[in-house]
Amino acid sequence: MAPQGSRTGSRSIRYGTDKMNPKHILETAFAFRASKVLLTAVELGVFKSLAHGKQSAADLAHMLGLQGRGAADFFDALVALGFLDRDGNGLYGNTLETSAYLDPDGTEYVGDLIEYLNGRVYPTWNFLTQALRQGAPQRGPAASGGFSTFYSDRDAFDLFLKGMNGGSRLAGRALAKHFPWQSYDTVIDVGSARGGVAVELAKAHRHLRGGGFDLQELRDPFESYVRSCGFDDRLKFFGGNFFADPLPTADVLILGRVLHDWSVPQRELLIRKAHAALPARGALIVYEAFIDDSRRKPGGLLSSLNMLLQTTDGSEFTTHQCGAWMQEAGFVGTRVIPLTDTHAAVVGTKGSQPQPIASS
C-alpha cells in the first residue's frame, strides 16, 4: 500500500490538512520579494532620507523621486517587514535597527554590503541553474579573468570594495571583542581590501599596529579609507600577490573570507605561508561562513553556492577541515571562536599545546 499523500498512477491521496501544508515551501519560494524590497530601499536612499526626521508618504516619495501609485505600498511593505515605523499620523521613520545599520552617516553602517548584494550578488543568483550544470563561475573576478582584470572595471571595482568593506565590518568588530588582543602588538589582514577589519581592530585596541596585505590595485582605496578613519599612523598597506610573494610578518595574521575563493591545495599553500611568516607563538585567524558538520544549517551551504557562482574552485568548508589544514601546516592550539550569526573563526597558534577543533 502506498503511504498516505503519495501519488500512484493517476490516483492522488490527499494529505490531512492538520498534518502538513505548503507554507514553508511557498514562503521560501516568495522570499525574494521581501529581499528585493529591502535591497531597493537601500538603493533608493530611503533610510538616509529618514535619518533626520519622519516624513509623510508624499514628501518621502518626492525626496526619492518616486512616481505613481507604488510608493505608498512600497513604504508600507517596509513597515510590514519591520524596516520602517509608521506613526498614528501616517508619518514614516526609521526603526532603531535601520537607524543604526542603514544610515550612511552612522558608525554601524552595513548598507555598503547591501548595495553590493543588490548590484552584483542578487543578479548573479539568477544564473544558479547554469552554474550547477556547468560547474563554472558566472560573474565576478573568476569569470572576468582574475582579480586584476576584474579591478580594471572601475564601477565593478568600487561596488566590490563596498561589499567587502561592509561584509568584513561586523566580523572585525566581533574579532575585536572575542580574540585576546592584549597578548599581541601587531596584526596584518591578508586580503584586506579597503581595510575594514584592520580599522575595527584599531578602533577597539589602541595599542595595535599593523595593516593590510593585498594586490597593488588596493593601495589607494586602503590608504584613503584608513586615513578617513584616522588610523593612517598605525595601519599601513603592504602590496603583493599572496600566492607569489611572502606574507608580511606580524604577531597575528588574518585570512578572512579568503580561503573560500580558492581550491584546497591553494588554501593549504596560504596557510603554510602564514605559518612561515608568523613569529613563535604568533596566531593565524581564519574566519568564514563555515558549513556546519551536519550539513543541515543553510548559511554556510548557501554561501558555498555563492562561491560556485563567482569562483573557479571556491567553496565553503567546515571548521574541522580548516583546523586539519592548519595542523598539517604546523599550527597547534587550534580552536573555534563564534563571531556573528553567519561567521566563525578558527585560530591556530605557533608553539602552544594542541586543543581539539570544536564542532561548528
XYZ file of C-alpha atoms in Angstrom:
360
model
C 0.000 0.000 0.000
C 1.331 3.438 -0.913
C 1.871 5.863 2.008
C -0.772 8.489 2.645
C -0.203 11.505 0.468
C 1.642 9.620 -2.283
C 0.642 9.508 -5.915
C 0.233 6.065 -7.527
C -0.622 6.073 -11.205
C -3.415 8.568 -11.770
C -4.739 8.283 -8.203
C -3.796 11.015 -5.711
C -4.300 10.562 -1.978
C -4.709 13.825 -0.076
C -2.624 14.688 2.951
C -4.592 15.580 6.029
C -4.682 19.361 6.337
C -3.988 19.061 10.061
C -0.675 17.331 9.381
C 1.048 19.491 6.797
C 0.719 22.383 4.396
C 2.923 24.092 1.794
C 3.609 27.177 3.956
C 7.380 26.682 4.244
C 7.708 25.859 0.552
C 5.779 28.919 -0.525
C 7.442 31.269 1.977
C 10.844 30.254 0.640
C 9.700 30.464 -2.982
C 8.431 34.012 -2.467
C 11.261 35.163 -0.152
C 12.961 37.043 -2.993
C 10.230 39.683 -2.890
C 10.961 40.771 0.679
C 14.682 40.688 -0.029
C 14.325 42.891 -3.085
C 12.185 45.421 -1.200
C 14.981 45.906 1.353
C 17.725 45.992 -1.290
C 15.779 48.561 -3.293
C 15.126 50.708 -0.221
C 18.874 50.994 0.356
C 19.497 51.681 -3.337
C 16.901 54.481 -3.342
C 18.199 56.020 -0.118
C 15.040 55.528 1.963
C 16.833 55.180 5.288
C 19.214 58.049 4.562
C 16.235 60.288 3.718
C 14.595 59.484 7.049
C 17.762 59.860 9.122
C 16.879 63.406 10.220
C 13.172 63.003 10.860
C 9.860 61.455 9.913
C 8.214 62.109 6.560
C 4.782 61.700 5.014
C 4.393 59.269 2.132
C 4.045 62.142 -0.335
C 7.104 64.005 0.946
C 9.225 60.870 1.107
C 8.203 59.855 -2.412
C 9.126 63.337 -3.656
C 12.515 63.200 -1.924
C 13.260 59.845 -3.537
C 11.950 60.775 -6.984
C 9.218 58.124 -6.948
C 6.215 58.437 -9.232
C 2.827 56.763 -9.379
C 0.819 54.512 -7.132
C 3.540 52.133 -5.966
C 5.223 54.401 -3.418
C 2.688 54.008 -0.595
C 2.645 50.214 -0.971
C 6.436 50.190 -1.024
C 6.713 52.198 2.199
C 4.022 50.152 3.914
C 5.736 46.952 2.814
C 8.864 48.220 4.577
C 6.711 48.838 7.678
C 5.191 45.350 7.471
C 8.648 43.806 7.094
C 9.913 45.670 10.167
C 12.299 48.074 8.419
C 10.270 51.288 8.897
C 7.912 52.633 11.560
C 4.660 54.454 10.759
C 3.041 56.579 13.467
C -0.589 57.459 14.069
C -0.320 60.477 11.789
C 0.919 58.338 8.899
C 4.487 59.604 9.105
C 7.286 57.177 8.283
C 10.527 56.858 10.222
C 13.482 54.540 10.630
C 13.400 51.795 13.238
C 16.136 51.569 15.851
C 17.862 48.878 13.766
C 17.685 50.704 10.456
C 18.842 53.920 12.138
C 21.868 52.075 13.496
C 22.786 49.972 10.478
C 21.344 51.617 7.352
C 22.002 55.326 7.936
C 25.134 56.020 5.834
C 26.324 58.560 8.392
C 26.142 56.055 11.256
C 29.189 54.285 12.631
C 27.441 50.889 12.395
C 26.513 51.193 8.702
C 26.215 47.949 6.709
C 24.387 49.401 3.733
C 27.508 49.186 1.578
C 27.242 45.403 1.811
C 23.576 45.608 0.811
C 24.471 47.790 -2.169
C 26.878 45.059 -3.271
C 24.265 42.348 -2.763
C 21.762 44.323 -4.815
C 24.127 45.333 -7.610
C 26.080 42.119 -8.093
C 25.095 39.136 -5.969
C 21.305 39.274 -6.427
C 21.521 39.318 -10.258
C 24.212 36.627 -10.219
C 21.968 34.156 -8.440
C 19.702 34.155 -11.484
C 22.417 32.000 -13.078
C 22.429 29.272 -10.393
C 20.920 26.656 -12.716
C 23.558 27.364 -15.333
C 26.345 27.286 -12.726
C 25.184 23.924 -11.412
C 25.018 22.467 -14.910
C 28.403 23.850 -15.952
C 30.272 23.808 -12.625
C 31.732 27.165 -13.670
C 31.608 30.757 -12.371
C 29.039 33.051 -13.940
C 30.151 36.504 -12.731
C 32.829 38.104 -10.587
C 36.646 38.032 -10.716
C 36.953 34.395 -11.819
C 34.552 34.904 -14.724
C 36.360 38.122 -15.690
C 39.877 36.717 -15.997
C 41.123 37.177 -12.432
C 41.130 39.924 -9.825
C 43.481 42.276 -11.704
C 41.288 42.170 -14.820
C 38.134 42.500 -12.736
C 39.560 45.516 -10.932
C 40.112 47.321 -14.242
C 36.336 47.837 -14.437
C 36.039 50.869 -12.147
C 32.321 50.526 -11.425
C 32.617 46.824 -10.630
C 35.733 47.512 -8.579
C 34.054 50.202 -6.472
C 30.965 48.077 -5.865
C 33.113 45.091 -4.940
C 35.090 47.160 -2.434
C 31.873 48.433 -0.868
C 30.672 44.872 -0.406
C 33.951 43.630 1.008
C 34.147 46.506 3.468
C 30.556 46.128 4.605
C 30.836 42.366 4.869
C 34.002 42.487 6.938
C 32.956 45.233 9.344
C 30.743 43.117 11.622
C 33.266 40.281 11.648
C 36.010 42.775 12.526
C 34.030 44.109 15.467
C 33.401 40.592 16.722
C 37.095 39.717 16.371
C 37.984 42.862 18.310
C 35.762 41.666 21.130
C 36.398 37.923 21.273
C 40.122 37.486 20.498
C 42.760 38.138 23.239
C 44.438 41.112 21.561
C 46.055 42.180 24.834
C 48.586 39.401 24.220
C 49.637 40.737 20.797
C 51.011 44.001 19.412
C 50.783 43.727 15.620
C 48.264 42.379 13.105
C 48.063 42.111 9.314
C 44.804 41.355 7.494
C 45.757 39.296 4.424
C 43.375 40.046 1.554
C 42.357 43.240 3.308
C 40.550 45.129 0.506
C 39.905 48.644 1.916
C 40.975 47.661 5.441
C 37.629 47.296 7.185
C 38.805 44.631 9.628
C 42.072 46.381 10.477
C 40.208 49.621 11.186
C 37.730 47.904 13.534
C 40.598 46.301 15.436
C 42.467 49.613 15.668
C 39.329 51.345 16.976
C 38.907 48.830 19.770
C 42.569 48.327 20.754
C 44.720 51.448 20.860
C 47.966 49.507 21.219
C 47.561 47.519 17.975
C 49.566 48.404 14.894
C 49.808 46.709 11.505
C 47.728 46.991 8.367
C 46.573 45.083 5.337
C 48.111 42.988 2.554
C 46.506 42.871 -0.892
C 47.131 43.448 -4.587
C 48.705 46.775 -5.503
C 45.400 47.939 -7.021
C 44.056 48.142 -3.462
C 46.708 50.540 -2.158
C 44.833 53.774 -2.863
C 41.432 52.534 -1.607
C 43.050 51.117 1.545
C 45.085 54.202 2.346
C 42.156 56.516 1.612
C 39.757 54.599 3.853
C 42.249 54.186 6.692
C 43.134 57.875 6.515
C 39.459 58.873 6.601
C 39.087 56.834 9.794
C 42.133 58.463 11.373
C 44.365 55.396 11.628
C 46.978 56.036 8.943
C 49.639 56.408 11.647
C 49.030 52.847 12.861
C 47.810 50.914 9.788
C 49.923 50.566 6.639
C 49.334 48.907 3.284
C 51.542 46.027 2.119
C 51.219 45.301 -1.597
C 51.733 41.956 -3.244
C 50.241 38.709 -4.517
C 49.764 36.252 -1.672
C 50.458 33.278 -3.924
C 53.626 34.704 -5.466
C 55.064 36.821 -2.643
C 55.951 36.177 1.006
C 53.359 37.337 3.508
C 54.318 40.215 5.802
C 55.282 39.373 9.362
C 53.105 40.275 12.356
C 52.095 38.734 15.681
C 48.694 37.871 14.184
C 47.746 37.213 10.561
C 44.117 37.147 9.435
C 42.688 35.289 6.442
C 39.091 36.463 6.429
C 36.765 35.205 3.703
C 39.829 34.489 1.583
C 40.274 30.718 1.584
C 36.753 30.107 0.266
C 37.796 31.695 -3.057
C 40.358 29.002 -3.818
C 40.979 25.276 -4.262
C 42.047 23.078 -1.340
C 45.742 22.972 -2.444
C 45.737 26.773 -2.691
C 44.175 27.078 0.767
C 46.823 24.769 2.191
C 49.556 26.844 0.498
C 48.265 30.097 2.015
C 48.082 28.539 5.469
C 51.655 27.247 5.150
C 52.813 30.704 4.057
C 51.080 32.248 7.057
C 52.821 29.754 9.355
C 56.187 30.683 7.811
C 55.551 34.418 8.247
C 54.444 34.275 11.884
C 56.863 34.528 14.805
C 56.943 31.907 17.559
C 53.662 31.992 19.495
C 52.087 34.053 16.707
C 48.500 33.321 15.701
C 46.582 32.787 12.473
C 42.875 33.669 12.364
C 40.750 32.203 9.562
C 37.149 33.382 9.513
C 34.471 32.221 7.096
C 30.791 31.341 6.823
C 31.671 27.746 7.708
C 29.489 24.786 6.780
C 28.262 23.011 9.909
C 29.363 19.410 10.438
C 25.848 18.021 9.957
C 25.379 19.993 6.711
C 21.861 20.926 7.820
C 22.218 24.666 8.510
C 21.577 26.766 5.406
C 24.006 29.670 5.992
C 27.297 28.038 5.053
C 25.745 25.959 2.280
C 24.143 28.993 0.615
C 27.438 30.859 0.908
C 29.155 27.900 -0.741
C 26.740 28.117 -3.680
C 27.665 31.790 -3.965
C 31.276 30.678 -4.343
C 30.182 28.323 -7.121
C 28.629 31.288 -8.914
C 31.663 33.554 -8.568
C 34.834 31.437 -8.340
C 36.523 28.662 -10.311
C 37.355 26.323 -7.422
C 35.948 28.024 -4.330
C 33.529 26.713 -1.730
C 32.860 26.947 1.968
C 34.130 24.230 4.312
C 33.852 23.084 7.924
C 35.846 24.208 10.949
C 37.220 20.663 11.213
C 38.587 20.828 7.663
C 40.134 24.218 8.336
C 41.655 23.014 11.603
C 43.137 19.980 9.860
C 44.818 22.160 7.210
C 46.214 24.389 9.933
C 47.544 21.459 11.949
C 49.151 19.955 8.849
C 50.929 23.282 8.340
C 52.338 23.147 11.875
C 49.795 25.123 13.894
C 48.806 23.877 17.328
C 46.276 25.067 19.852
C 43.600 25.302 17.143
C 40.228 26.457 18.444
C 36.935 27.901 17.184
C 35.598 31.345 18.114
C 31.978 32.207 17.191
C 31.800 35.698 15.693
C 28.444 36.633 14.150
C 25.269 34.833 13.156
C 26.949 33.908 9.884
C 30.685 33.754 10.652
C 33.080 31.970 12.980
C 36.870 31.942 13.256
C 39.364 29.096 13.544
C 42.503 30.210 15.379
C 45.813 28.401 15.233
C 48.910 29.177 17.283
C 52.609 28.594 16.712
C 54.064 26.982 19.817
C 51.331 26.055 22.308
C 49.608 22.868 23.368
C 47.152 21.405 20.823
C 43.428 21.519 21.511
C 40.626 19.783 19.577
C 38.596 21.666 16.989
C 35.092 22.257 18.363
C 32.052 21.413 16.272
C 30.522 24.275 14.357
